[in-house]
Tab-separated table of C-alpha atoms in Angstrom:
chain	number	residue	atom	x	y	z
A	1	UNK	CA	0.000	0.000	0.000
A	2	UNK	CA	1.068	3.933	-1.075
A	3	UNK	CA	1.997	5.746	1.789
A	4	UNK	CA	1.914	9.727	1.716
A	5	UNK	CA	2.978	12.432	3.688
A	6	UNK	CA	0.060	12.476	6.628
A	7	UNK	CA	-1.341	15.728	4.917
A	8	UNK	CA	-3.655	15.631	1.675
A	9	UNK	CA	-1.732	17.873	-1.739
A	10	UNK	CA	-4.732	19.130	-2.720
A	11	UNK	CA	-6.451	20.325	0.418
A	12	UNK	CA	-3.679	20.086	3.082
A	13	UNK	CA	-6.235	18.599	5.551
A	14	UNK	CA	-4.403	15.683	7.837
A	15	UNK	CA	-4.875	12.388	6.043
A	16	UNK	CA	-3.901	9.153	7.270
A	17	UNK	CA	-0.588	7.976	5.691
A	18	UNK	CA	-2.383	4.928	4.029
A	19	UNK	CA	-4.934	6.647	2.906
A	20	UNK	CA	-6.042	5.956	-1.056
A	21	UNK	CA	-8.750	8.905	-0.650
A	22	UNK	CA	-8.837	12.417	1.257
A	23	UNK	CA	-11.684	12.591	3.738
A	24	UNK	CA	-12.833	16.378	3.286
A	25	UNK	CA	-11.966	16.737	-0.450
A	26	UNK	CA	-12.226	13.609	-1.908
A	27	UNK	CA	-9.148	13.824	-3.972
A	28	UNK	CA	-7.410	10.761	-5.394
A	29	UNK	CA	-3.785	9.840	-3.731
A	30	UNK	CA	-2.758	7.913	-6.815
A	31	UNK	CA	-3.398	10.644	-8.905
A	32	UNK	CA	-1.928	13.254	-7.038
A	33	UNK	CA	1.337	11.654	-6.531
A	34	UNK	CA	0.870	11.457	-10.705
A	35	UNK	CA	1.550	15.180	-11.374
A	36	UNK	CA	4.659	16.523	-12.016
A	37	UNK	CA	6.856	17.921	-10.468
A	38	UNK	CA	6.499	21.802	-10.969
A	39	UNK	CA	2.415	21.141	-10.458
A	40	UNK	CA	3.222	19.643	-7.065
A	41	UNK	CA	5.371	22.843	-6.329
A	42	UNK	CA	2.737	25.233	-7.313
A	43	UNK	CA	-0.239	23.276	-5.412
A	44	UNK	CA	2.130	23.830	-2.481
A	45	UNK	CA	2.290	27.703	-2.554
A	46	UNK	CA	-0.926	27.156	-1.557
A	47	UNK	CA	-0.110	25.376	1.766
A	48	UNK	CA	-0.951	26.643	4.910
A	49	UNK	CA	2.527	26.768	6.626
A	50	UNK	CA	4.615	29.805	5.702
A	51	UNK	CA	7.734	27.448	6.217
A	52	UNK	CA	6.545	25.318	3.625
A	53	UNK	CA	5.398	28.020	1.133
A	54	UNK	CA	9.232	29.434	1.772
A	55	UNK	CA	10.812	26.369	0.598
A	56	UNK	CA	8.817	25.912	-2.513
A	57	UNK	CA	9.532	29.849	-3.606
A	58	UNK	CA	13.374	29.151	-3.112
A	59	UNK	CA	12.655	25.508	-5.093
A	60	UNK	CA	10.550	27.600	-7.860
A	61	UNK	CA	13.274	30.401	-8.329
A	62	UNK	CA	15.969	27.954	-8.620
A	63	UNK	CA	13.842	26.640	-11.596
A	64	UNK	CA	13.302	30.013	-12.642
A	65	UNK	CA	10.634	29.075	-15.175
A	66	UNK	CA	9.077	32.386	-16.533
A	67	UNK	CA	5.287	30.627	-16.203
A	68	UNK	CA	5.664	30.203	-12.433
A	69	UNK	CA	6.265	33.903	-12.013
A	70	UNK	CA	2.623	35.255	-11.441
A	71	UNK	CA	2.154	32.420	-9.131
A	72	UNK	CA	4.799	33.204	-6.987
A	73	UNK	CA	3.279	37.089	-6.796
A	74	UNK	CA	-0.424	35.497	-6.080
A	75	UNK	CA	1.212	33.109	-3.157
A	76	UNK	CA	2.790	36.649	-1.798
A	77	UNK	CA	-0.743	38.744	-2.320
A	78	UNK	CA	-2.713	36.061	-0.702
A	79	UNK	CA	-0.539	36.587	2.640
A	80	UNK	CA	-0.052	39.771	2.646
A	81	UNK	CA	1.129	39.627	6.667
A	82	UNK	CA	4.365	37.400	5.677
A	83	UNK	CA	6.826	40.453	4.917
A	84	UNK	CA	9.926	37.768	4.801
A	85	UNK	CA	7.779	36.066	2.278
A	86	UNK	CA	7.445	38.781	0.130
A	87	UNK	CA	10.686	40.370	0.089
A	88	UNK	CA	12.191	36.842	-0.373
A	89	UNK	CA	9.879	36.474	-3.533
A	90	UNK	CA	10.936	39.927	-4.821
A	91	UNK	CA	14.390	39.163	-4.899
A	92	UNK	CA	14.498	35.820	-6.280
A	93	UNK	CA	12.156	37.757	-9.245
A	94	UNK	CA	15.197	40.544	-9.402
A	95	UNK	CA	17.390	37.966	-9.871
A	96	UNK	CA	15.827	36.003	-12.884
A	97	UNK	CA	16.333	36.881	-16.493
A	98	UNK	CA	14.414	39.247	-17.370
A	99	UNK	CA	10.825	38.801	-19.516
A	100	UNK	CA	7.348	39.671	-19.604
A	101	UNK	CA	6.127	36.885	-16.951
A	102	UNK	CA	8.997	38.142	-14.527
A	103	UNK	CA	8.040	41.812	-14.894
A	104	UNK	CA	4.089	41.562	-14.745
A	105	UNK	CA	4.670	39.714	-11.634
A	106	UNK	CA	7.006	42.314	-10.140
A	107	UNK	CA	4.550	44.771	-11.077
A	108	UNK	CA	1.267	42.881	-9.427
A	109	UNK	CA	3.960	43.152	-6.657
A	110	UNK	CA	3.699	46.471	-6.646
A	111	UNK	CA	0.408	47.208	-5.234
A	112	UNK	CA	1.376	45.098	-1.717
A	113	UNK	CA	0.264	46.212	1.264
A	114	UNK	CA	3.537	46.408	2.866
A	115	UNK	CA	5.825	49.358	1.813
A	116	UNK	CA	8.734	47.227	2.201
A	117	UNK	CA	7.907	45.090	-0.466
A	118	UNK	CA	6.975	47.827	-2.754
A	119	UNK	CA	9.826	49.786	-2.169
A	120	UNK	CA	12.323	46.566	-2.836
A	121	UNK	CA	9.654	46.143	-6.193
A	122	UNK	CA	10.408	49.403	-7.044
A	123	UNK	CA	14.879	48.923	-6.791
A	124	UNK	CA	14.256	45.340	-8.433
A	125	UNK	CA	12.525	47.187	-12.027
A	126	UNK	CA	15.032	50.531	-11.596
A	127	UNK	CA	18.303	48.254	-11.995
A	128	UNK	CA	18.521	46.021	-15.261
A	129	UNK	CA	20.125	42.470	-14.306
A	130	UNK	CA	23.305	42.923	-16.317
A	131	UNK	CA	24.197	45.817	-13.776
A	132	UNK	CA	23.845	43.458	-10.814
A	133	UNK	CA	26.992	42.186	-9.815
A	134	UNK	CA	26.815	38.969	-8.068
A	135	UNK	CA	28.327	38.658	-4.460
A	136	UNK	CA	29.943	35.526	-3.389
A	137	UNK	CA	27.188	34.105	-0.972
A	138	UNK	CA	24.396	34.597	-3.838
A	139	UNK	CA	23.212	37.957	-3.235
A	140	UNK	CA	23.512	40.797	-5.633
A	141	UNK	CA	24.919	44.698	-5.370
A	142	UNK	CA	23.586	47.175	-7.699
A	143	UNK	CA	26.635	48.931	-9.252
A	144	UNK	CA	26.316	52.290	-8.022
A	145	UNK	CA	24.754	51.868	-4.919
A	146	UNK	CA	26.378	52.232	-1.661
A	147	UNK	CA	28.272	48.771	-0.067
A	148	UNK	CA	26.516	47.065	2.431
């Protein structure tokens, strides 16, 4: 017998590891553990635990597929509270090459609640990519801005 993860992928309600059906949504195990991989990874933006949601951004922006972009923004607008989440989303969107996906999403981003997140929005469409240069621990400094 499949065993899963004690949580259902489509609804996130607790499941029992053997379980072939979900209780409260009805969904299919079998199926579910079907999709691929980038599906699973944008069903879990969806997930209730902000730690979880963080690891899938960071797993999404390695990818750095130019569909996933506006999902990434809609994750960030639908918890408006997580700041971290936010800024973290912002700068893995600075970072990716740049195309229309990339810069509608870092322009929904731009109408967030927070003012940190619009302001880092705002640096991440002023400074093209090729004038980022990279620091050694992954981040980035804008040529022409002050060292950190």
């Amino acid at each position: 017998m499949t065993r899963h993860p004690g949580f259902c992928p489509a609804c996130f309600a607790a499941l029992d590891a053997e379980a072939q059906h979900c209780p409260r949504c009805g969904a299919v195990m079998a199926e579910l553990s079907a999709r691929d991989y980038r599906e699973k990874l944008l069903r879990a933006l969806h997930h209730p635990l902000a730690a979880v949601r963080m690891r899938v951004i960071i797993a999404l922006s390695v990818r750095a597929e130019p569909e996933t972009a506006c999902a990434l923004a809609d994750c960030v607008l639908r918890h408006p509270t997580d700041v971290v989440e936010g800024l973290e989303v912002v700068r893995r969107l600075r970072d990716w090459p740049e195309t229309e996906a990339r810069d509608a999403a870092l322009i929904r981003l731009s109408a967030h609640p927070s003012c940190l997140v619009r302001k880092a929005v705002e640096r991440a469409r002023a400074v093209p990519n090729n004038r980022r240069v990279p620091f050694s621990n992954g981040g980035s400094l804008n040529e022409g801005s002050p060292s950190p």
